[in-house]
Amino acid sequence: SMNKLKANDDDATHLLYGTGTDSGGGGTLESLYKELDLLHLCAPANVYLVANCCIHSLQVQLSNAVKDTFGEGKIDRVNATQLLHSIYRLQESIDLDEWRHILYKSNEWVVNYRQEEEPTDAVFDKMSAAQQNEVLFKRQFNRIATFHSKFKRQATSPTDISKCSLLGKMQAPILTRWWTVGSASSYAFDFYLVLFHACQTVINCYKASTTPNVIASALFAVMKDQETFIDLCLIRCFHKAYINV
């Protein structure tokens, strides 16, 4: 893979000056360096640094605090980690092509949506049930849109999956590998508005007794809680500003 970056395979360019690896399993730590050095992919041993468990140990600083404060998330305890688990469960409960289609259509709605003047009570009372439900959804959407100014609102193509992070599957948040929680929090934050609309779409399309509807209904309620959203932002900020940098 590294040779693909070189003009010639034997060029002394793109040399590794260190690796951060897990301590478990084979081919790690100094043994990994020795094998890479045989392929002339590393800097000399006196300047090559080996760090074990540093990256995921850094993340323990936040994971322990979050789990102690919020808990690990479960059906009867609404928190930021439960929100992430619910997004992943909803994604997995629906056929992938259908889920991507829902996300694409929801994104189109979010991009093109413009807030309208609220109907008066007299006008609202004369509306059909479907029209009233639409008004109520837009009212909730308008409130959530005020949670943050950095939500993504950009058009995308349903066929360009490789370049569209929205249509790519969200990383499963695994609490024993905390970077996955950070990655999931970034996805949830960026596409918060799209996911909120997608929940409503699933609720409208699936019967109340089905798994997608049950998950979407619970997630829809969780996403309206501003305190939970703030906790999600904390995880995302730690992940992006501390771990990634």
Short mmCIF file of C-alpha atoms in Angstrom, two decimals:
data_model
loop_
_atom_site.label_atom_id
_atom_site.label_comp_id
_atom_site.label_asym_id
_atom_site.label_seq_id
_atom_site.Cartn_x
_atom_site.Cartn_y
_atom_site.Cartn_z
CA SER A 1 0.00 0.00 0.00
CA MET A 2 2.82 2.41 0.84
CA ASN A 3 4.59 1.61 -2.40
CA LYS A 4 1.60 2.99 -4.28
CA LEU A 5 2.66 6.42 -3.01
CA LYS A 6 6.18 6.11 -4.46
CA ALA A 7 7.39 6.77 -7.96
CA ASN A 8 9.61 3.69 -7.63
CA ASP A 9 9.21 0.83 -5.15
CA ASP A 10 12.73 1.22 -3.73
CA ASP A 11 12.57 5.01 -3.20
CA ALA A 12 13.39 6.01 0.38
CA THR A 13 10.24 8.12 0.70
CA HIS A 14 7.11 7.84 2.85
CA LEU A 15 9.03 6.10 5.62
CA LEU A 16 7.23 5.40 8.90
CA TYR A 17 8.76 7.09 11.93
CA GLY A 18 6.55 5.34 14.43
CA THR A 19 3.43 3.29 15.02
CA GLY A 20 0.69 3.29 17.60
CA THR A 21 -0.63 -0.23 18.05
CA ASP A 22 -2.62 -2.47 20.32
CA SER A 23 -0.58 -4.66 22.66
CA GLY A 24 -2.58 -7.79 21.92
CA GLY A 25 -2.34 -10.19 19.02
CA GLY A 26 0.52 -10.86 16.64
CA GLY A 27 2.58 -8.42 14.57
CA THR A 28 2.46 -5.53 17.03
CA LEU A 29 4.90 -3.26 18.85
CA GLU A 30 8.59 -3.98 18.10
CA SER A 31 7.78 -7.09 16.07
CA LEU A 32 5.75 -4.98 13.66
CA TYR A 33 8.71 -2.62 13.24
CA LYS A 34 11.07 -5.50 12.49
CA GLU A 35 8.81 -6.87 9.75
CA LEU A 36 8.28 -3.43 8.18
CA ASP A 37 11.99 -2.71 8.35
CA LEU A 38 12.69 -5.81 6.26
CA LEU A 39 10.61 -4.16 3.55
CA HIS A 40 12.57 -0.88 3.93
CA LEU A 41 9.44 0.99 5.00
CA CYS A 42 10.75 2.43 8.29
CA ALA A 43 13.14 5.07 9.53
CA PRO A 44 16.23 3.84 11.46
CA ALA A 45 15.59 2.18 14.81
CA ASN A 46 17.10 5.06 16.80
CA VAL A 47 14.40 7.47 15.57
CA TYR A 48 11.47 5.05 15.22
CA LEU A 49 8.97 5.29 18.09
CA VAL A 50 6.62 2.53 19.21
CA ALA A 51 3.59 3.49 21.32
CA ASN A 52 1.26 0.86 22.69
CA CYS A 53 -2.41 1.41 23.52
CA CYS A 54 -1.97 5.20 23.57
CA ILE A 55 -4.81 6.20 21.26
CA HIS A 56 -7.59 4.15 22.84
CA SER A 57 -6.18 4.83 26.31
CA LEU A 58 -6.57 8.56 25.64
CA GLN A 59 -10.21 7.92 24.89
CA VAL A 60 -10.72 6.16 28.23
CA GLN A 61 -10.53 9.64 29.76
CA LEU A 62 -13.89 10.42 28.22
CA SER A 63 -15.43 6.95 28.07
CA ASN A 64 -15.12 6.37 31.81
CA ALA A 65 -16.55 9.81 32.58
CA VAL A 66 -19.47 9.36 30.17
CA LYS A 67 -20.34 5.87 31.39
CA ASP A 68 -20.13 6.96 35.04
CA THR A 69 -22.26 10.07 34.45
CA PHE A 70 -24.78 9.02 31.79
CA GLY A 71 -24.57 5.24 31.86
CA GLU A 72 -24.00 2.99 28.88
CA GLY A 73 -27.46 3.54 27.49
CA LYS A 74 -30.48 1.27 27.52
CA ILE A 75 -34.15 1.38 26.64
CA ASP A 76 -35.29 2.76 29.99
CA ARG A 77 -32.45 5.28 30.32
CA VAL A 78 -32.43 8.03 27.73
CA ASN A 79 -28.97 9.50 27.14
CA ALA A 80 -26.47 10.37 24.40
CA THR A 81 -25.07 6.85 24.11
CA GLN A 82 -28.58 5.43 23.80
CA LEU A 83 -29.25 7.96 21.03
CA LEU A 84 -26.24 6.67 19.09
CA HIS A 85 -27.22 3.04 19.63
CA SER A 86 -30.75 3.82 18.40
CA ILE A 87 -29.51 5.42 15.18
CA TYR A 88 -27.39 2.36 14.47
CA ARG A 89 -30.24 -0.03 15.34
CA LEU A 90 -32.62 1.84 13.05
CA GLN A 91 -30.08 1.69 10.22
CA GLU A 92 -29.68 -2.06 10.72
CA SER A 93 -33.43 -2.76 11.00
CA ILE A 94 -34.12 -1.62 7.42
CA ASP A 95 -32.84 -2.90 4.10
CA LEU A 96 -29.73 -0.87 3.29
CA ASP A 97 -30.93 0.35 -0.11
CA GLU A 98 -34.25 1.44 1.39
CA TRP A 99 -32.49 3.18 4.29
CA ARG A 100 -30.24 5.07 1.89
CA HIS A 101 -33.27 6.09 -0.16
CA ILE A 102 -34.98 7.39 2.99
CA LEU A 103 -31.85 9.36 3.93
CA TYR A 104 -31.57 10.79 0.42
CA LYS A 105 -35.20 11.93 0.35
CA SER A 106 -34.97 13.32 3.90
CA ASN A 107 -31.83 15.22 2.97
CA GLU A 108 -33.62 16.70 -0.04
CA TRP A 109 -36.42 17.86 2.25
CA VAL A 110 -33.99 19.42 4.75
CA VAL A 111 -32.02 21.22 2.02
CA ASN A 112 -35.16 22.67 0.41
CA TYR A 113 -37.12 23.40 3.59
CA ARG A 114 -37.92 26.99 4.41
CA GLN A 115 -39.66 27.92 7.64
CA GLU A 116 -43.21 29.13 7.08
CA GLU A 117 -45.52 31.29 9.11
CA GLU A 118 -47.43 29.32 11.73
CA PRO A 119 -51.15 28.87 10.91
CA THR A 120 -53.60 30.45 13.32
CA ASP A 121 -55.61 28.21 15.64
CA ALA A 122 -58.72 28.79 13.52
CA VAL A 123 -56.93 27.70 10.34
CA PHE A 124 -55.26 24.75 12.09
CA ASP A 125 -58.61 23.43 13.37
CA LYS A 126 -59.99 23.32 9.80
CA MET A 127 -57.03 21.31 8.46
CA SER A 128 -57.15 17.59 7.77
CA ALA A 129 -55.38 15.22 10.18
CA ALA A 130 -52.51 14.79 7.73
CA GLN A 131 -52.08 18.55 7.38
CA GLN A 132 -52.16 19.01 11.16
CA ASN A 133 -49.51 16.32 11.60
CA GLU A 134 -47.31 18.06 9.04
CA VAL A 135 -47.64 21.36 10.89
CA LEU A 136 -46.77 19.69 14.20
CA PHE A 137 -43.71 18.02 12.68
CA LYS A 138 -42.47 21.30 11.17
CA ARG A 139 -42.95 22.97 14.55
CA GLN A 140 -40.74 20.34 16.19
CA PHE A 141 -38.22 20.50 13.34
CA ASN A 142 -37.95 24.28 13.66
CA ARG A 143 -37.14 23.92 17.35
CA ILE A 144 -34.46 21.29 16.77
CA ALA A 145 -32.91 23.36 13.97
CA THR A 146 -32.10 26.00 16.61
CA PHE A 147 -29.98 23.54 18.63
CA HIS A 148 -26.89 24.34 16.53
CA SER A 149 -25.82 26.38 13.51
CA LYS A 150 -23.44 23.77 12.06
CA PHE A 151 -25.85 21.03 11.00
CA LYS A 152 -25.11 19.91 7.44
CA ARG A 153 -27.54 21.10 4.80
CA GLN A 154 -26.01 20.13 1.47
CA ALA A 155 -27.41 18.43 -1.61
CA THR A 156 -26.16 14.94 -2.41
CA SER A 157 -26.47 12.34 -5.13
CA PRO A 158 -28.16 8.98 -4.45
CA THR A 159 -25.61 7.24 -6.69
CA ASP A 160 -22.40 8.79 -5.34
CA ILE A 161 -22.26 6.73 -2.15
CA SER A 162 -18.45 6.58 -1.97
CA LYS A 163 -18.19 10.37 -1.60
CA CYS A 164 -21.26 10.90 0.55
CA SER A 165 -20.79 10.32 4.27
CA LEU A 166 -24.56 10.58 4.83
CA LEU A 167 -25.29 7.50 2.70
CA GLY A 168 -22.39 5.52 4.08
CA LYS A 169 -23.29 3.29 7.01
CA MET A 170 -22.82 4.88 10.41
CA GLN A 171 -20.06 3.26 12.49
CA ALA A 172 -21.44 0.95 15.17
CA PRO A 173 -20.79 2.62 18.56
CA ILE A 174 -18.90 0.01 20.61
CA LEU A 175 -18.19 1.16 24.15
CA THR A 176 -15.05 -0.99 24.44
CA ARG A 177 -13.63 0.75 21.36
CA TRP A 178 -14.45 4.33 22.18
CA TRP A 179 -13.28 5.82 18.87
CA THR A 180 -16.32 4.18 17.29
CA VAL A 181 -18.53 6.19 19.67
CA GLY A 182 -16.71 9.35 18.63
CA SER A 183 -17.14 8.52 14.96
CA ALA A 184 -20.84 7.80 15.46
CA SER A 185 -21.31 11.05 17.38
CA SER A 186 -19.83 13.03 14.48
CA TYR A 187 -22.20 11.34 12.04
CA ALA A 188 -25.20 11.91 14.31
CA PHE A 189 -24.32 15.59 14.80
CA ASP A 190 -23.68 16.37 11.13
CA PHE A 191 -26.93 14.80 9.94
CA TYR A 192 -29.10 15.45 12.98
CA LEU A 193 -31.84 17.19 11.00
CA VAL A 194 -31.83 14.57 8.25
CA LEU A 195 -32.04 11.72 10.77
CA PHE A 196 -34.91 13.47 12.58
CA HIS A 197 -36.88 13.69 9.33
CA ALA A 198 -35.93 10.09 8.47
CA CYS A 199 -37.42 8.95 11.78
CA GLN A 200 -40.73 10.56 10.84
CA THR A 201 -40.56 8.90 7.42
CA VAL A 202 -40.05 5.46 8.97
CA ILE A 203 -42.90 6.07 11.43
CA ASN A 204 -45.17 6.98 8.50
CA CYS A 205 -44.13 3.98 6.38
CA TYR A 206 -44.05 1.14 8.92
CA LYS A 207 -46.80 -0.24 11.13
CA ALA A 208 -46.61 0.61 14.82
CA SER A 209 -45.82 -2.99 15.81
CA THR A 210 -42.79 -3.34 13.53
CA THR A 211 -39.20 -3.04 14.77
CA PRO A 212 -38.29 -0.04 12.55
CA ASN A 213 -41.31 1.91 13.78
CA VAL A 214 -40.59 1.11 17.44
CA ILE A 215 -36.96 2.18 17.12
CA ALA A 216 -37.77 5.29 15.06
CA SER A 217 -40.48 6.40 17.52
CA ALA A 218 -38.12 6.11 20.49
CA LEU A 219 -35.30 7.85 18.62
CA PHE A 220 -37.64 10.62 17.47
CA ALA A 221 -38.47 11.37 21.11
CA VAL A 222 -34.83 11.25 22.26
CA MET A 223 -33.65 13.64 19.54
CA LYS A 224 -36.04 16.33 20.79
CA ASP A 225 -34.30 16.47 24.17
CA GLN A 226 -31.85 19.39 24.09
CA GLU A 227 -29.83 18.20 27.10
CA THR A 228 -29.15 14.87 25.37
CA PHE A 229 -28.06 16.76 22.26
CA ILE A 230 -25.61 18.83 24.34
CA ASP A 231 -24.12 15.61 25.73
CA LEU A 232 -23.76 14.33 22.16
CA CYS A 233 -21.88 17.53 21.27
CA LEU A 234 -19.49 16.95 24.19
CA ILE A 235 -18.57 13.49 22.89
CA ARG A 236 -18.17 14.82 19.34
CA CYS A 237 -15.99 17.77 20.39
CA PHE A 238 -13.70 15.54 22.46
CA HIS A 239 -13.42 13.10 19.57
CA LYS A 240 -12.64 15.73 16.93
CA ALA A 241 -10.55 18.24 18.90
CA TYR A 242 -8.62 15.89 21.17
CA ILE A 243 -8.43 12.47 19.52
CA ASN A 244 -8.28 13.41 15.83
CA VAL A 245 -5.88 16.32 16.32
#
